PDB file of C-alpha atoms in Angstrom:
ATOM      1  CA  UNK A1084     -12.641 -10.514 -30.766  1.00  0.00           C
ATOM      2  CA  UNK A1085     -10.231 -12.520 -28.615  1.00  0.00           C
ATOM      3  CA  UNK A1086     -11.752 -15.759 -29.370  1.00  0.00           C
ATOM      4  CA  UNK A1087     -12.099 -14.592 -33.095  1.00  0.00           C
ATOM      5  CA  UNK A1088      -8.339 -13.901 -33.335  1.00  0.00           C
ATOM      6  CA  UNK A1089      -6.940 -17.066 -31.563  1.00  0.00           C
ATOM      7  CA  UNK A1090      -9.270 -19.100 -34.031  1.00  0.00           C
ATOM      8  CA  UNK A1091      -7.780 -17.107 -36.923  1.00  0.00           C
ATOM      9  CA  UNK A1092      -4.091 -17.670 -35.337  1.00  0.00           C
ATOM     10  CA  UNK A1093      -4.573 -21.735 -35.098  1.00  0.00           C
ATOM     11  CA  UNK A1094      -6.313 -21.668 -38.388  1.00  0.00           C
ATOM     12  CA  UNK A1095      -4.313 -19.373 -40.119  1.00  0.00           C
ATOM     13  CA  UNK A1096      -0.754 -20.551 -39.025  1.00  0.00           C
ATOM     14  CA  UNK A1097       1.293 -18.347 -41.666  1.00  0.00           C
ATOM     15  CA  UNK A1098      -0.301 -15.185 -40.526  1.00  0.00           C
ATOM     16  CA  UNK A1099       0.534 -16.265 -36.814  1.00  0.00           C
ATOM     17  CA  UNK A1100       2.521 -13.390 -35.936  1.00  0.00           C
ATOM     18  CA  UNK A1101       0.588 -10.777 -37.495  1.00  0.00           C
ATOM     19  CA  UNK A1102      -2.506 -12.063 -35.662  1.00  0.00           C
ATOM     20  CA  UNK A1103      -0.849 -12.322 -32.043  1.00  0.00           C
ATOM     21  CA  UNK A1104      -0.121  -8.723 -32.808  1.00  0.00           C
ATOM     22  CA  UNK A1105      -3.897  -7.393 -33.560  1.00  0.00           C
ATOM     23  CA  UNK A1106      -5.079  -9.491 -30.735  1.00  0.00           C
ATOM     24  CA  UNK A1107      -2.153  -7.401 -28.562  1.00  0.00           C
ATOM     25  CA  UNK A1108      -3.504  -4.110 -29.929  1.00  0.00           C
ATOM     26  CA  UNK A1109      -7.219  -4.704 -28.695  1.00  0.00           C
ATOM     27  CA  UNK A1110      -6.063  -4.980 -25.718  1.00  0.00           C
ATOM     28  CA  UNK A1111      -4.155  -2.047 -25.873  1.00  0.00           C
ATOM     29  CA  UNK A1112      -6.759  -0.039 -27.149  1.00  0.00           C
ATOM     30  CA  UNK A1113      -8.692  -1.248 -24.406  1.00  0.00           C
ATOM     31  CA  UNK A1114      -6.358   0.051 -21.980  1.00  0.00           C
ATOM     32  CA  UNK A1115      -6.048  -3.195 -20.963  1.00  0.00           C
ATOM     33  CA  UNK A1116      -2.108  -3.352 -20.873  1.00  0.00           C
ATOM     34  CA  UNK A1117      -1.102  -5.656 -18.684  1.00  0.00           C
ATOM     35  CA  UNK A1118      -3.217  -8.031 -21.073  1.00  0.00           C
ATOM     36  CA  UNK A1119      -1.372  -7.216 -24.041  1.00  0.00           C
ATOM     37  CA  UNK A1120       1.731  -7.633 -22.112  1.00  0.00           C
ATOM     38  CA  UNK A1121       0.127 -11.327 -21.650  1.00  0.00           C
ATOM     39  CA  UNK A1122      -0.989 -11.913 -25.179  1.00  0.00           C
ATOM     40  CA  UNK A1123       2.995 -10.511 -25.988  1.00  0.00           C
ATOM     41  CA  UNK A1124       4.465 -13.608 -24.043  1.00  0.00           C
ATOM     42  CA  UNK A1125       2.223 -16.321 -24.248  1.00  0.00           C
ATOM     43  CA  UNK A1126       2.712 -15.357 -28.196  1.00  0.00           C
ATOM     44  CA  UNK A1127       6.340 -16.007 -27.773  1.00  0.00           C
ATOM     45  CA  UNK A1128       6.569 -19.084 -25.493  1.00  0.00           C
ATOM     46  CA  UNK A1129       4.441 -20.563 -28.352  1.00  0.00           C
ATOM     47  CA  UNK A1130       6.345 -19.498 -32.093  1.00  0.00           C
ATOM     48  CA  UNK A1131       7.837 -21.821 -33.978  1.00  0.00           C
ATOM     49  CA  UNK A1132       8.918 -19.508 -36.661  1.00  0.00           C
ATOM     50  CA  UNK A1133      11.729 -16.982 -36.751  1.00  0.00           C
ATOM     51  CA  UNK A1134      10.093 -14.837 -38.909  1.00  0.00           C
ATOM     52  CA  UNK A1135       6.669 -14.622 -36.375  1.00  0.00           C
ATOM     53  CA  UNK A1136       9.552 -13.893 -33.873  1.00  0.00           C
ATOM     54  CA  UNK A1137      10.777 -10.819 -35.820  1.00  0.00           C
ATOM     55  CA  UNK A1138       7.291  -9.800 -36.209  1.00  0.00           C
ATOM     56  CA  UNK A1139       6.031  -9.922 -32.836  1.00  0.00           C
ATOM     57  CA  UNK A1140       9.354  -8.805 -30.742  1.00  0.00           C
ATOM     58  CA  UNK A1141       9.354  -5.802 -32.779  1.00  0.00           C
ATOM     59  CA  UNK A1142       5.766  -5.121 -32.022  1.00  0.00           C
ATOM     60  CA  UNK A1143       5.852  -5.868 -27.848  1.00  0.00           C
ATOM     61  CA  UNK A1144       9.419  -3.889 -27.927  1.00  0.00           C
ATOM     62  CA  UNK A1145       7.872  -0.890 -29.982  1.00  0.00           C
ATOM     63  CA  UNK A1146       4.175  -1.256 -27.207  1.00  0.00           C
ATOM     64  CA  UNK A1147       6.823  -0.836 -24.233  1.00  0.00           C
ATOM     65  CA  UNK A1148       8.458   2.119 -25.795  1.00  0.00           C
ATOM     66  CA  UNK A1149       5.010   3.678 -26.267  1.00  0.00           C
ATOM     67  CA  UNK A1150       4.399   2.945 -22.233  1.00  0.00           C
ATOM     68  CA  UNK A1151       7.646   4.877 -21.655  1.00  0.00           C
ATOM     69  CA  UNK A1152       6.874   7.704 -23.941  1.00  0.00           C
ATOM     70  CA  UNK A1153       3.045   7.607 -22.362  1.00  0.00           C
ATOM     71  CA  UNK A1154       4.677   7.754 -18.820  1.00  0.00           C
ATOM     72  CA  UNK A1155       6.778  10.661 -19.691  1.00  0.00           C
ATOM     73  CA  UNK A1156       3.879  12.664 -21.179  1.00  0.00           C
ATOM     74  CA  UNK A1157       1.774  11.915 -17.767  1.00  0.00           C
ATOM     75  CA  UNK A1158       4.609  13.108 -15.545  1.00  0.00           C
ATOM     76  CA  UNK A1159       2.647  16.119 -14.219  1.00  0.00           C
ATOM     77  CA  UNK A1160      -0.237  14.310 -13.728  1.00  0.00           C
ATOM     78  CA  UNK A1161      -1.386  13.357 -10.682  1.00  0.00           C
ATOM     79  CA  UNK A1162      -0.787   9.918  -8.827  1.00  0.00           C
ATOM     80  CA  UNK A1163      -4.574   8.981  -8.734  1.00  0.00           C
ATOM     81  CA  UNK A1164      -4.928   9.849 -12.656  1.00  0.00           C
ATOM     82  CA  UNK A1165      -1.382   7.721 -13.612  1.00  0.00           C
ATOM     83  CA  UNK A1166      -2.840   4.958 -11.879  1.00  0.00           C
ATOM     84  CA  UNK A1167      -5.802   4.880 -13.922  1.00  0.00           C
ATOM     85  CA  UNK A1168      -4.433   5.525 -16.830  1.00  0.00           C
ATOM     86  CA  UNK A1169      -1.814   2.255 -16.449  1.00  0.00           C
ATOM     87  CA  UNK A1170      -4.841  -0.216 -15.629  1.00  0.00           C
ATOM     88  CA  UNK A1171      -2.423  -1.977 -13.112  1.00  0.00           C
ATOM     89  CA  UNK A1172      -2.435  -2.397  -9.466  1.00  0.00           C
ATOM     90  CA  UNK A1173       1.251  -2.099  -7.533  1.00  0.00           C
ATOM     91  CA  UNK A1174      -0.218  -5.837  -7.162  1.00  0.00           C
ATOM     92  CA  UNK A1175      -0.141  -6.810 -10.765  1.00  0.00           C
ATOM     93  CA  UNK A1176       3.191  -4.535 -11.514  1.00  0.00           C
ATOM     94  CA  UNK A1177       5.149  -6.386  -9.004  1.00  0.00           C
ATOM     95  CA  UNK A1178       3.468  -9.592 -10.681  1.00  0.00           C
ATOM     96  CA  UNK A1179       5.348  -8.778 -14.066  1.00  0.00           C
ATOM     97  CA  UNK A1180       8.644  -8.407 -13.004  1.00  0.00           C
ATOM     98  CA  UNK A1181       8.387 -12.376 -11.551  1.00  0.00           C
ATOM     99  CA  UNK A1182       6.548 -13.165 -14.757  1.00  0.00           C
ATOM    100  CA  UNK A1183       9.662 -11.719 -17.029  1.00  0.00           C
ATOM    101  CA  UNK A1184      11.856 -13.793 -15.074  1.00  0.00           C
ATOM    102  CA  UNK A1185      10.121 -16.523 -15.001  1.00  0.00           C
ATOM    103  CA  UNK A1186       9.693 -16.904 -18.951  1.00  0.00           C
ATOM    104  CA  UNK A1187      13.485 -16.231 -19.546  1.00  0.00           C
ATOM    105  CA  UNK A1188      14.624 -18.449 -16.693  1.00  0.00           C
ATOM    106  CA  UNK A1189      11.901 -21.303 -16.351  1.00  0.00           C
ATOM    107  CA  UNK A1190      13.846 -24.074 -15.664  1.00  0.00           C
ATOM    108  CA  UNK A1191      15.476 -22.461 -12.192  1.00  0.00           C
ATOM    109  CA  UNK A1192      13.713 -22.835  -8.683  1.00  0.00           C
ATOM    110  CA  UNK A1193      13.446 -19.783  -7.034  1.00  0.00           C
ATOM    111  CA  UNK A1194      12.523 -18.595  -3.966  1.00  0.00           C
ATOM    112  CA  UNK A1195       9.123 -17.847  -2.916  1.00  0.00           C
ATOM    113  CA  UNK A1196       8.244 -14.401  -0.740  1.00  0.00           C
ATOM    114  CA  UNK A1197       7.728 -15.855   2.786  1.00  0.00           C
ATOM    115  CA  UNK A1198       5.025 -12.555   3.390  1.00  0.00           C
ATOM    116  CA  UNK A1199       2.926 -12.488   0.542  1.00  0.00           C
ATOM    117  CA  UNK A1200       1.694  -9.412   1.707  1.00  0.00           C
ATOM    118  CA  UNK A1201       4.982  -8.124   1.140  1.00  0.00           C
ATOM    119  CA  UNK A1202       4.123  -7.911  -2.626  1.00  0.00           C
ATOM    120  CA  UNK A1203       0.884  -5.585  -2.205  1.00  0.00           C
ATOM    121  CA  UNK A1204       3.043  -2.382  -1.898  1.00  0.00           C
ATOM    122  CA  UNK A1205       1.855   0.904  -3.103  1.00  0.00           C
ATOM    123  CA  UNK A1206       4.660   2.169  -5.997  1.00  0.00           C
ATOM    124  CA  UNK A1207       5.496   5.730  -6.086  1.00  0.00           C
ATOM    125  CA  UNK A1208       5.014   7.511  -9.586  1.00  0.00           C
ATOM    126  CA  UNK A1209       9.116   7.468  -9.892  1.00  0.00           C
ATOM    127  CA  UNK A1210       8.902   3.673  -9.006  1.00  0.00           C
ATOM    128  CA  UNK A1211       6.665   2.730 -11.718  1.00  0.00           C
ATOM    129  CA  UNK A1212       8.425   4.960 -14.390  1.00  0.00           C
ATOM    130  CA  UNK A1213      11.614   2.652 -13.186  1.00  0.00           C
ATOM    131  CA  UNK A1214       9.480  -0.801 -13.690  1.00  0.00           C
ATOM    132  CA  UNK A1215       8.730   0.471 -17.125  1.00  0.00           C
ATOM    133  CA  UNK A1216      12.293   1.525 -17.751  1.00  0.00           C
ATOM    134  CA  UNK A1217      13.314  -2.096 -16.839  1.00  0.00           C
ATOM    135  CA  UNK A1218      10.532  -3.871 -18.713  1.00  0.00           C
ATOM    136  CA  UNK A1219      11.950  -2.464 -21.580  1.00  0.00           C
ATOM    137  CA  UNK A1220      15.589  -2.920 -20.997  1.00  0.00           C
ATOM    138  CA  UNK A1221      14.462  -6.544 -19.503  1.00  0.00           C
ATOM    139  CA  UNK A1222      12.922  -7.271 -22.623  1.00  0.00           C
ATOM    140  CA  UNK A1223      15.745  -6.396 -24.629  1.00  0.00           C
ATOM    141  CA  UNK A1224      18.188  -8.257 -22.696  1.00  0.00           C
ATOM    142  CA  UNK A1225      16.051 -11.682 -23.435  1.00  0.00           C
ATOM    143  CA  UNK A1226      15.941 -11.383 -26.997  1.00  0.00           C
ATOM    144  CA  UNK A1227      18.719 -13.728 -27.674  1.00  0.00           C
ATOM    145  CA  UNK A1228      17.173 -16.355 -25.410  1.00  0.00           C
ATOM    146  CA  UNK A1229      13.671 -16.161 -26.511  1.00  0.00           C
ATOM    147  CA  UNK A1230      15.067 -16.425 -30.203  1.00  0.00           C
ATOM    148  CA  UNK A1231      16.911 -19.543 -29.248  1.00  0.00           C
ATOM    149  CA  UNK A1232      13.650 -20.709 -27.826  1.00  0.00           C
ATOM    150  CA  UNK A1233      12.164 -20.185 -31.424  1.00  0.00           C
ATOM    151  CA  UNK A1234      14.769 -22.161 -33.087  1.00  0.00           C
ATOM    152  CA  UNK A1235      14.903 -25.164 -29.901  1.00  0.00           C
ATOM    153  CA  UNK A1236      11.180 -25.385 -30.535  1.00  0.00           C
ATOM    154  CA  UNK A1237      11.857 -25.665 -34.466  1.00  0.00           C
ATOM    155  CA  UNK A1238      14.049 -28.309 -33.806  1.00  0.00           C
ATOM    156  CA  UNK A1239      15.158 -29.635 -30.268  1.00  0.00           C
ATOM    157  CA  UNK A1240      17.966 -32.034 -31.813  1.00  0.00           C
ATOM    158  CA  UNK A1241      20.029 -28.849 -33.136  1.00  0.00           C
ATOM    159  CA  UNK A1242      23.183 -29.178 -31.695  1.00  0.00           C
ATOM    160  CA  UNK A1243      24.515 -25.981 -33.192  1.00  0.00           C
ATOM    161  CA  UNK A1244      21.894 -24.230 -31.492  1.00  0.00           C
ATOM    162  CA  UNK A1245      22.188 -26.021 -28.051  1.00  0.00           C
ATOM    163  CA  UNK A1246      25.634 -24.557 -28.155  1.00  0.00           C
ATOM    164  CA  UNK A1247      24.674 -21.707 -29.122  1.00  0.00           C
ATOM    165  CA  UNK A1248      22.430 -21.081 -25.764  1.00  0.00           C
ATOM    166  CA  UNK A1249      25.369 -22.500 -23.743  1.00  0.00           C
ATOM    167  CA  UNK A1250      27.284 -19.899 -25.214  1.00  0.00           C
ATOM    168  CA  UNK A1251      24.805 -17.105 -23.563  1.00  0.00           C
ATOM    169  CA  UNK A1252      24.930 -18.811 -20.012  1.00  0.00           C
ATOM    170  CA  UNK A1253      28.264 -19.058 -19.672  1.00  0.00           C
ATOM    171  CA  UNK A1254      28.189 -15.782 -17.115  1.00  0.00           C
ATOM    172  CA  UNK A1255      25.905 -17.747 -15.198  1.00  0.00           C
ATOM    173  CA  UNK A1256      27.837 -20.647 -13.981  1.00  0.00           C
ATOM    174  CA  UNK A1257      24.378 -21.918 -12.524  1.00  0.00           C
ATOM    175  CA  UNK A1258      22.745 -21.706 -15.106  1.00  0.00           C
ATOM    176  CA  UNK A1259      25.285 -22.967 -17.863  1.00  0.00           C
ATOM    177  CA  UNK A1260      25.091 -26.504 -16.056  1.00  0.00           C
ATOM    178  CA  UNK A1261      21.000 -26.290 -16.207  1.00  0.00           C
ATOM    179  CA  UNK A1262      21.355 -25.781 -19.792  1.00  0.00           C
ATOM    180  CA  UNK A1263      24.003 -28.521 -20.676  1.00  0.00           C
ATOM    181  CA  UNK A1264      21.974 -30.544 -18.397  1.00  0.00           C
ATOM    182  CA  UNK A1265      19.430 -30.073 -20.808  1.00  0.00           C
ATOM    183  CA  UNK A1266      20.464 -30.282 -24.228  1.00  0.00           C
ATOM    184  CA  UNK A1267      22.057 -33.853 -23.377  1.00  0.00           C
ATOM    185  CA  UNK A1268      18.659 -35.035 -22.099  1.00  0.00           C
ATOM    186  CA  UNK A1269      16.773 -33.283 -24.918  1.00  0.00           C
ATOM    187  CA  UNK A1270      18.935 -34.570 -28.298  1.00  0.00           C
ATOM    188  CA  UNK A1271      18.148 -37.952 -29.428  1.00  0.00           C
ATOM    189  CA  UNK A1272      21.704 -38.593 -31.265  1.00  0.00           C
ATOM    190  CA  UNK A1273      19.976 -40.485 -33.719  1.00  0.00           C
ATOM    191  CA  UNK A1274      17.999 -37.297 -34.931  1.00  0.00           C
ATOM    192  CA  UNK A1275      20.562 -35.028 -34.508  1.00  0.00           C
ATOM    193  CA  UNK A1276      21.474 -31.713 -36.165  1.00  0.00           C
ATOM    194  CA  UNK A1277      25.140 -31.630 -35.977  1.00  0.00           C
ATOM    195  CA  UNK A1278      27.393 -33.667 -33.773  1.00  0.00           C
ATOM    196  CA  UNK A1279      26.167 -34.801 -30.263  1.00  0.00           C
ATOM    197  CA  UNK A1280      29.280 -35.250 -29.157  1.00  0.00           C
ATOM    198  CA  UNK A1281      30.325 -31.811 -28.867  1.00  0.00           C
ATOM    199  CA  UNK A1282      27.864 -30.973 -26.206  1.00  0.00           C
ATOM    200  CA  UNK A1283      29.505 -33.683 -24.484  1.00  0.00           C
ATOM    201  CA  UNK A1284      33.113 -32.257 -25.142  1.00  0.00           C
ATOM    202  CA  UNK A1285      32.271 -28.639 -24.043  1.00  0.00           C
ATOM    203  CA  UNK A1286      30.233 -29.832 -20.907  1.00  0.00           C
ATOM    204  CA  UNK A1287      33.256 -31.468 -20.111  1.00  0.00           C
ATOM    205  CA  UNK A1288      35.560 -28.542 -21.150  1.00  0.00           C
ATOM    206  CA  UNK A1289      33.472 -26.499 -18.633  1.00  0.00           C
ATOM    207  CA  UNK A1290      34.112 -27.961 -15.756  1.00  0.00           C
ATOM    208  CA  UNK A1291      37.869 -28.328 -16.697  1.00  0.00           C
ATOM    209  CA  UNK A1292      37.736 -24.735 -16.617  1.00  0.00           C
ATOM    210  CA  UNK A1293      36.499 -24.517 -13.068  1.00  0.00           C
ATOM    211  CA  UNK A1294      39.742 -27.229 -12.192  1.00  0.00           C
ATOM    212  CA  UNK A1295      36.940 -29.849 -11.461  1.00  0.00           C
ATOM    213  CA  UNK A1296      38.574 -32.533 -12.864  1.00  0.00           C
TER     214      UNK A1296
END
């Protein structure tokens, strides 16, 4: 089925976002859902259409809700039978909350554990109903960048929407330069959706701001 589905999704490019979806569900009914988290993201980092987007954020936000609810309904089980049920090591949880990061903030260096060991711990039941609380609020929270990634991957010369993903880094001083960094080396002027000039003028603006004339 999986190899099935991703033929139908290259094939079948309109349908895209419908297919991503089934091909999430088998997983899911497989109880494999660390996988469908997986087939969720790399679905994502790969859509070039806004409507797809629609279709398939809706779906992975509506799968973590049903995690949450599932959690909630398992709360006086036992630890041993939550584990199994979840199909994920502490190992493998940890793993997703780097792997979240990682897709919203790609283009930052971070830090790797110095004891890798470190990241083999054992999560308490109230521990792993907190990761699922913040995969879902973490998901949330990226919507507005993985959207922009949708449209940047539509068109990387769009100046409006270069601006646009200033706009949402503009808390992160860091990563506001990264990102006008960016869109200067990514729009060819000559192709260019909207003035390139005006990344120029607010990247210029922004450190005026900061008194770094």
């Amino acid at each position: 089925p999986d190899e099935l589905l991703r033929h139908a999704i290259r094939k079948y490019t309109e349908e895209s976002g419908r297919l991503w979806v089934l091909l999430a569900d088998y997983y899911t009914r497989l109880g494999l859902f660390g996988k469908s988290r997986d087939v969720f993201e790399e679905a994502l980092a790969q859509l070039t259409s806004v409507r797809d987007f629609g279709v398939i954020f809706n779906a992975y936000l509506k799968f973590e809700e049903a995690m949450l609810d599932q959690d909630d309904e398992d709360s006086e089980d036992d630890e041993e039978a939550e584990g199994g049920s979840d199909s994920d090591s502490a190992e493998n949880l940890t793993d997703q909350v780097d792997m979240l990061l990682d897709f919203t903030y790609r283009d930052i260096e971070r830090e790797e554990l110095e004891d890798e060991s470190a990241r083999k711990v054992k999560l308490t039941k109230d521990e792993k109903q907190g990761l699922r609380f913040y995969r879902l609020e973490n998901l949330i929270q990226r919507r507005p960048f993985l959207l922009s990634n949708v449209v940047l991957r539509q068109n990387p010369n769009n100046v409006y929407e270069w601006l646009n993903r200033i706009k949402l880094c503009e808390e992160d001083t860091y990563l506001a330069i990264k990102t006008f960094t960016e869109a200067i080396q990514t729009i060819d002027p000559q192709k260019a959706f909207g003035k390139a000039s005006k990344v120029w003028v607010k990247f210029a603006q922004f450190y005026e701001e900061y008194d770094e004339l």
